[in-house]
Amino acid sequence: MSVTDSSLSRPGLLGRTTVNAVVAISVLYTLLPVLWLVLAASKGRDSLFGSDLLSLGDFSFLQNLGDLFAMDGGLYGRWYVNSLLYAVAGAAIGSLVSVACGYAFDKYRFRHKEKLFGLVLAAVMVPQTVLALPLYLMASGAGLVNTFWAVFVPVLFNPFGVYLGRVFSQGYVPDEVLEAARIDGAGELTTYVRVALRMLGPGLVTVFLFQLTAIWNNFFLPMVMLSDQDLYPVSLGLYQWNSSASVSPEYYPVVIMGSLLAVVPLILAFTLLQRFWRSGLTAGAVK
């Protein structure tokens, strides 16, 4: 009996060990680049290309931070504000639009609804780089090239967010509640804002986080649309500085420091909103 028990326990122990090993490797794969970025941001230019990156000497974090915001007349601070405007405002408005569209696809009946939703799903599979040239031509025709709106307006519409909005509406908003609100005399807009939108809170936060990450890391669209450095987001600005670093090595420390600061808003957003994000990801999992 004990032999049987031991033979049955071995596969379980082996499975747990394998899972723990895979998880440990995944954590290391994720955290090592971040650790390198933190250590490199605290080193001077000479230490970056030496073998003492892991040493405690040559601590230049504050100096690199000051150089970052002083480089090229403080352009990085302007890029950071631009990225916050593009990402935070764009994700907030875009998530509201996406959830409202998903709610309409779920709760209302109209002609060719499923065919139109099929187009939304097809748009999810289209790479953003493919849309850059058509968007540029449209912006050029409207006279918006090299303006704030050339980058801001396209990020407000996200097909994947519309798909998620419909999924969340199906999982969070019962039809009976909407019918009760209509019987009480509430109009469609009032029903959506005061009843449905409150139930869609976790889904709204989830769509917001997805769009925030996508817009913050957006690179190709600003590169196509913008030529004025004052309108650059952080991603495009750091790319330009990194390209200049091969000629002017003093850009290397500020590029690394700027990259470290660039991940801070995303970390804060996921940390502060993770409770809503987790509940949003499990929408419909339990009936």
Short mmCIF file of C-alpha atoms in Angstrom, two decimals:
data_model
loop_
_atom_site.label_atom_id
_atom_site.label_comp_id
_atom_site.label_asym_id
_atom_site.label_seq_id
_atom_site.Cartn_x
_atom_site.Cartn_y
_atom_site.Cartn_z
CA MET A 1 0.00 0.00 0.00
CA SER A 2 2.82 2.37 0.83
CA VAL A 3 4.53 1.51 -2.46
CA THR A 4 1.40 2.43 -4.34
CA ASP A 5 1.06 5.70 -2.43
CA SER A 6 4.68 6.62 -3.10
CA SER A 7 4.35 5.79 -6.79
CA LEU A 8 1.24 7.98 -7.03
CA SER A 9 2.88 10.88 -5.19
CA ARG A 10 5.97 10.98 -7.41
CA PRO A 11 4.20 12.24 -10.57
CA GLY A 12 2.55 14.96 -8.50
CA LEU A 13 5.87 16.05 -7.01
CA LEU A 14 7.52 15.95 -10.41
CA GLY A 15 4.68 17.99 -11.91
CA ARG A 16 4.91 20.64 -9.21
CA THR A 17 8.67 20.85 -9.61
CA THR A 18 8.33 21.27 -13.36
CA VAL A 19 5.68 23.96 -12.98
CA ASN A 20 7.78 25.83 -10.40
CA ALA A 21 10.83 25.65 -12.67
CA VAL A 22 8.86 27.02 -15.63
CA VAL A 23 7.44 29.82 -13.48
CA ALA A 24 10.91 30.69 -12.12
CA ILE A 25 12.39 30.82 -15.62
CA SER A 26 9.50 33.01 -16.80
CA VAL A 27 9.97 35.39 -13.86
CA LEU A 28 13.69 35.66 -14.53
CA TYR A 29 13.08 36.23 -18.23
CA THR A 30 10.69 39.06 -17.34
CA LEU A 31 12.62 40.69 -14.51
CA LEU A 32 16.22 40.49 -15.73
CA PRO A 33 15.78 43.18 -18.43
CA VAL A 34 14.09 45.42 -15.87
CA LEU A 35 16.91 44.80 -13.38
CA TRP A 36 19.49 45.60 -16.05
CA LEU A 37 17.59 48.80 -16.89
CA VAL A 38 17.54 49.91 -13.24
CA LEU A 39 21.25 49.18 -12.78
CA ALA A 40 22.25 50.79 -16.07
CA ALA A 41 20.26 53.93 -15.26
CA SER A 42 22.41 54.42 -12.17
CA LYS A 43 25.74 54.24 -14.03
CA GLY A 44 27.79 56.78 -15.90
CA ARG A 45 28.66 56.54 -19.57
CA ASP A 46 32.00 54.82 -19.00
CA SER A 47 30.52 52.15 -16.71
CA LEU A 48 27.85 51.23 -19.26
CA PHE A 49 30.48 49.77 -21.55
CA GLY A 50 32.63 48.27 -18.80
CA SER A 51 32.42 45.11 -16.73
CA ASP A 52 31.43 46.82 -13.46
CA LEU A 53 27.73 47.31 -14.22
CA LEU A 54 26.75 45.21 -11.19
CA SER A 55 29.11 47.01 -8.83
CA LEU A 56 27.99 49.65 -6.34
CA GLY A 57 30.54 52.18 -7.52
CA ASP A 58 29.98 55.06 -9.93
CA PHE A 59 26.46 55.75 -8.72
CA SER A 60 25.17 58.40 -11.13
CA PHE A 61 21.41 58.02 -10.90
CA LEU A 62 20.66 61.60 -9.86
CA GLN A 63 23.15 63.00 -12.34
CA ASN A 64 21.62 60.99 -15.18
CA LEU A 65 18.18 62.12 -14.09
CA GLY A 66 19.23 65.76 -14.18
CA ASP A 67 20.95 65.32 -17.54
CA LEU A 68 17.81 63.69 -18.93
CA PHE A 69 15.60 66.69 -18.24
CA ALA A 70 18.31 69.16 -19.27
CA MET A 71 19.20 67.50 -22.58
CA ASP A 72 18.20 69.50 -25.69
CA GLY A 73 16.49 72.19 -23.67
CA GLY A 74 14.30 69.84 -21.63
CA LEU A 75 12.67 68.06 -24.57
CA TYR A 76 12.13 64.87 -22.58
CA GLY A 77 9.73 66.57 -20.17
CA ARG A 78 7.66 67.78 -23.11
CA TRP A 79 7.70 64.30 -24.67
CA TYR A 80 6.54 62.83 -21.38
CA VAL A 81 3.61 65.24 -21.15
CA ASN A 82 2.72 64.50 -24.76
CA SER A 83 2.69 60.75 -24.07
CA LEU A 84 0.47 61.27 -21.03
CA LEU A 85 -1.97 63.30 -23.12
CA TYR A 86 -1.97 60.82 -25.98
CA ALA A 87 -2.24 57.75 -23.75
CA VAL A 88 -4.36 58.77 -20.75
CA ALA A 89 -6.84 61.01 -22.55
CA GLY A 90 -6.91 58.75 -25.61
CA ALA A 91 -7.42 55.59 -23.55
CA ALA A 92 -10.13 57.23 -21.42
CA ILE A 93 -12.15 58.49 -24.38
CA GLY A 94 -11.39 55.42 -26.48
CA SER A 95 -12.51 53.00 -23.77
CA LEU A 96 -15.80 54.89 -23.36
CA VAL A 97 -16.37 54.74 -27.13
CA SER A 98 -15.44 51.05 -27.33
CA VAL A 99 -17.64 49.99 -24.41
CA ALA A 100 -20.57 52.02 -25.74
CA CYS A 101 -20.23 50.40 -29.16
CA GLY A 102 -19.95 46.93 -27.63
CA TYR A 103 -23.04 47.63 -25.51
CA ALA A 104 -24.97 48.66 -28.63
CA PHE A 105 -23.92 45.50 -30.48
CA ASP A 106 -25.06 43.38 -27.54
CA LYS A 107 -28.33 44.99 -26.46
CA TYR A 108 -29.83 46.49 -29.61
CA ARG A 109 -31.20 44.90 -32.74
CA PHE A 110 -30.52 46.64 -36.02
CA ARG A 111 -30.06 45.68 -39.62
CA HIS A 112 -26.89 43.75 -40.56
CA LYS A 113 -25.71 43.80 -36.93
CA GLU A 114 -23.74 40.57 -37.10
CA LYS A 115 -22.21 41.47 -40.46
CA LEU A 116 -21.02 44.80 -39.06
CA PHE A 117 -19.63 43.05 -36.00
CA GLY A 118 -17.85 40.66 -38.33
CA LEU A 119 -16.14 43.68 -39.89
CA VAL A 120 -15.07 44.74 -36.40
CA LEU A 121 -13.55 41.32 -35.80
CA ALA A 122 -11.82 41.47 -39.18
CA ALA A 123 -10.38 44.88 -38.28
CA VAL A 124 -8.85 43.35 -35.12
CA MET A 125 -6.61 41.20 -37.33
CA VAL A 126 -5.34 44.12 -39.44
CA PRO A 127 -1.85 45.25 -38.30
CA GLN A 128 -1.62 48.90 -37.30
CA THR A 129 1.36 49.42 -39.62
CA VAL A 130 -0.88 48.62 -42.59
CA LEU A 131 -3.22 51.46 -41.61
CA ALA A 132 -0.47 54.05 -41.18
CA LEU A 133 -0.31 55.14 -44.83
CA PRO A 134 -4.11 55.45 -45.30
CA LEU A 135 -4.34 57.38 -42.04
CA TYR A 136 -1.54 59.68 -43.20
CA LEU A 137 -3.32 60.36 -46.50
CA MET A 138 -6.58 61.10 -44.68
CA ALA A 139 -4.81 63.39 -42.20
CA SER A 140 -3.02 65.12 -45.06
CA GLY A 141 -6.31 65.73 -46.84
CA ALA A 142 -7.77 67.20 -43.64
CA GLY A 143 -4.68 69.33 -42.98
CA LEU A 144 -3.88 67.59 -39.70
CA VAL A 145 -0.40 66.21 -40.48
CA ASN A 146 2.22 67.28 -37.93
CA THR A 147 -0.42 68.25 -35.38
CA PHE A 148 -1.53 66.79 -32.06
CA TRP A 149 -4.79 65.56 -33.60
CA ALA A 150 -3.02 63.47 -36.26
CA VAL A 151 -1.91 61.07 -33.50
CA PHE A 152 -4.72 61.57 -31.00
CA VAL A 153 -7.80 60.99 -33.17
CA PRO A 154 -6.83 57.57 -34.67
CA VAL A 155 -6.15 56.03 -31.24
CA LEU A 156 -9.70 56.77 -30.08
CA PHE A 157 -11.12 53.89 -32.13
CA ASN A 158 -10.08 50.36 -31.24
CA PRO A 159 -11.86 47.32 -32.80
CA PHE A 160 -10.52 44.99 -30.11
CA GLY A 161 -11.99 47.29 -27.47
CA VAL A 162 -15.39 47.07 -29.18
CA TYR A 163 -15.16 43.28 -29.11
CA LEU A 164 -14.29 43.33 -25.41
CA GLY A 165 -17.10 45.81 -24.78
CA ARG A 166 -19.64 43.39 -26.22
CA VAL A 167 -18.23 40.51 -24.18
CA PHE A 168 -18.39 42.53 -20.97
CA SER A 169 -21.92 43.72 -21.76
CA GLN A 170 -23.05 40.12 -22.18
CA GLY A 171 -21.42 39.11 -18.90
CA TYR A 172 -22.26 42.08 -16.67
CA VAL A 173 -25.51 43.69 -17.83
CA PRO A 174 -28.65 41.53 -17.49
CA ASP A 175 -31.48 42.35 -19.88
CA GLU A 176 -33.95 42.21 -17.00
CA VAL A 177 -32.28 45.17 -15.27
CA LEU A 178 -32.52 47.26 -18.43
CA GLU A 179 -36.17 46.36 -18.89
CA ALA A 180 -36.89 47.37 -15.29
CA ALA A 181 -35.21 50.75 -15.89
CA ARG A 182 -37.26 51.30 -19.04
CA ILE A 183 -40.48 50.40 -17.21
CA ASP A 184 -39.58 53.02 -14.59
CA GLY A 185 -39.52 55.60 -17.37
CA ALA A 186 -35.78 55.92 -17.99
CA GLY A 187 -34.70 56.72 -21.54
CA GLU A 188 -32.07 54.76 -23.42
CA LEU A 189 -29.28 57.23 -22.67
CA THR A 190 -30.23 57.46 -19.00
CA THR A 191 -30.43 53.67 -18.75
CA TYR A 192 -26.97 53.30 -20.23
CA VAL A 193 -25.27 56.02 -18.17
CA ARG A 194 -26.93 55.39 -14.80
CA VAL A 195 -27.45 51.64 -14.93
CA ALA A 196 -25.40 49.82 -17.55
CA LEU A 197 -22.22 51.90 -17.35
CA ARG A 198 -21.92 51.30 -13.62
CA MET A 199 -22.15 47.55 -14.15
CA LEU A 200 -19.57 47.80 -16.93
CA GLY A 201 -17.01 49.43 -14.61
CA PRO A 202 -14.57 46.47 -14.47
CA GLY A 203 -14.83 45.99 -18.22
CA LEU A 204 -14.26 49.69 -18.80
CA VAL A 205 -11.09 49.58 -16.70
CA THR A 206 -9.86 46.50 -18.55
CA VAL A 207 -10.36 48.12 -21.96
CA PHE A 208 -8.71 51.30 -20.61
CA LEU A 209 -5.60 49.37 -19.55
CA PHE A 210 -5.30 47.62 -22.89
CA GLN A 211 -5.65 50.89 -24.80
CA LEU A 212 -3.34 52.75 -22.42
CA THR A 213 -0.58 50.21 -23.03
CA ALA A 214 -1.09 50.21 -26.80
CA ILE A 215 -1.12 54.02 -27.09
CA TRP A 216 1.83 54.53 -24.72
CA ASN A 217 3.95 52.11 -26.75
CA ASN A 218 2.69 53.49 -30.08
CA PHE A 219 5.66 54.30 -32.28
CA PHE A 220 4.98 53.90 -35.98
CA LEU A 221 1.97 56.23 -36.24
CA PRO A 222 3.72 59.22 -34.58
CA MET A 223 6.80 58.58 -36.73
CA VAL A 224 4.66 58.81 -39.87
CA MET A 225 2.52 61.74 -38.77
CA LEU A 226 4.94 64.02 -36.91
CA SER A 227 8.03 65.99 -37.85
CA ASP A 228 7.92 68.56 -35.04
CA GLN A 229 9.99 67.33 -32.08
CA ASP A 230 7.79 69.23 -29.65
CA LEU A 231 4.91 66.87 -30.52
CA TYR A 232 6.86 63.62 -30.17
CA PRO A 233 5.81 61.01 -27.61
CA VAL A 234 8.46 59.40 -25.40
CA SER A 235 8.83 56.34 -27.63
CA LEU A 236 9.66 58.34 -30.75
CA GLY A 237 11.83 60.84 -28.88
CA LEU A 238 13.97 58.14 -27.27
CA TYR A 239 14.33 56.46 -30.67
CA GLN A 240 15.69 59.69 -32.12
CA TRP A 241 18.13 60.13 -29.23
CA ASN A 242 19.24 56.51 -29.51
CA SER A 243 19.94 57.04 -33.21
CA SER A 244 22.08 60.06 -32.30
CA ALA A 245 23.99 58.14 -29.62
CA SER A 246 26.25 56.46 -32.18
CA VAL A 247 27.63 59.92 -33.03
CA SER A 248 27.19 61.56 -29.61
CA PRO A 249 27.76 58.94 -26.83
CA GLU A 250 26.48 61.33 -24.16
CA TYR A 251 22.97 60.32 -25.24
CA TYR A 252 23.37 56.73 -24.02
CA PRO A 253 22.85 57.40 -20.26
CA VAL A 254 19.86 59.68 -20.86
CA VAL A 255 18.23 57.19 -23.23
CA ILE A 256 18.49 54.45 -20.58
CA MET A 257 17.20 56.75 -17.84
CA GLY A 258 14.39 57.90 -20.11
CA SER A 259 13.47 54.28 -20.86
CA LEU A 260 13.30 53.54 -17.14
CA LEU A 261 10.97 56.48 -16.49
CA ALA A 262 8.87 55.52 -19.51
CA VAL A 263 7.69 52.28 -17.88
CA VAL A 264 6.64 53.95 -14.62
CA PRO A 265 3.13 55.08 -15.75
CA LEU A 266 2.25 51.61 -17.00
CA ILE A 267 3.41 50.00 -13.76
CA LEU A 268 1.39 52.50 -11.72
CA ALA A 269 -1.70 52.01 -13.89
CA PHE A 270 -1.65 48.22 -13.59
CA THR A 271 -0.87 48.39 -9.85
CA LEU A 272 -3.66 50.83 -9.02
CA LEU A 273 -6.28 49.27 -11.28
CA GLN A 274 -5.38 45.57 -11.02
CA ARG A 275 -8.38 44.78 -8.81
CA PHE A 276 -10.81 45.95 -11.50
CA TRP A 277 -8.65 44.43 -14.25
CA ARG A 278 -8.70 40.97 -12.66
CA SER A 279 -12.45 41.01 -12.20
CA GLY A 280 -12.85 42.23 -15.76
CA LEU A 281 -10.78 39.40 -17.20
CA THR A 282 -12.96 36.82 -15.42
CA ALA A 283 -16.22 38.29 -16.75
CA GLY A 284 -18.61 35.50 -17.64
CA ALA A 285 -16.34 32.78 -16.26
CA VAL A 286 -18.79 31.92 -13.48
CA LYS A 287 -22.54 31.92 -13.94
#
